[in-house]
C-alpha angles and dihedrals in degrees: 000000000000114000113199117203123203139171133221141165115242125209123227108294129202115212136186102218145175117205107223135184117197143064118348088229089070095057092093090057090051090047089056089056091052091046091051090051093050095046093048094048111087091199095059135064127188109251106182147349124316117273136205117197115198119217092175132038106312095215096056117090096224116060152118118271145171106223113194157139127236109246143188122213137042128290138145094222120233105266095270096047113054129194111224136171120222110206118237115272144155122266138185112216147180135182134229138177101186115354099069097159092048091051091052091046092053093047092049090048089052090052092051096044092049095041094233123170112233104211104185150005120317117241140194125218114207110222097175108277092352121074126199120213115208128191115191108228146174109232 
């Protein structure tokens, strides 16, 4: 398997999110809750692919996550769903469709070999069957 690693600068991004603690396998259920909130809110519109931000080790099943969808529009949220803005930043990234652990291993190796500073929580963007792993970095 060839893992390609890239870098890009992201603009500010507004997300509708639910913060969730539990098994990673439940994140899709939580994502459905966020999606239902966005689709039922006439002031919001989905503006990108679903995102999972990892506040604990991403390869462990139990963890703490923000599960969300990029949105356009204005809303206060509903108590469970919050609307947050992630400031623009630079990320290194790679994609995978099956070998999740291998993709993380290659990205971590790249960080170490290039002496990059990871400055925040990793996240995964769900592009259908392909997922993109992003590490926020200082180059």
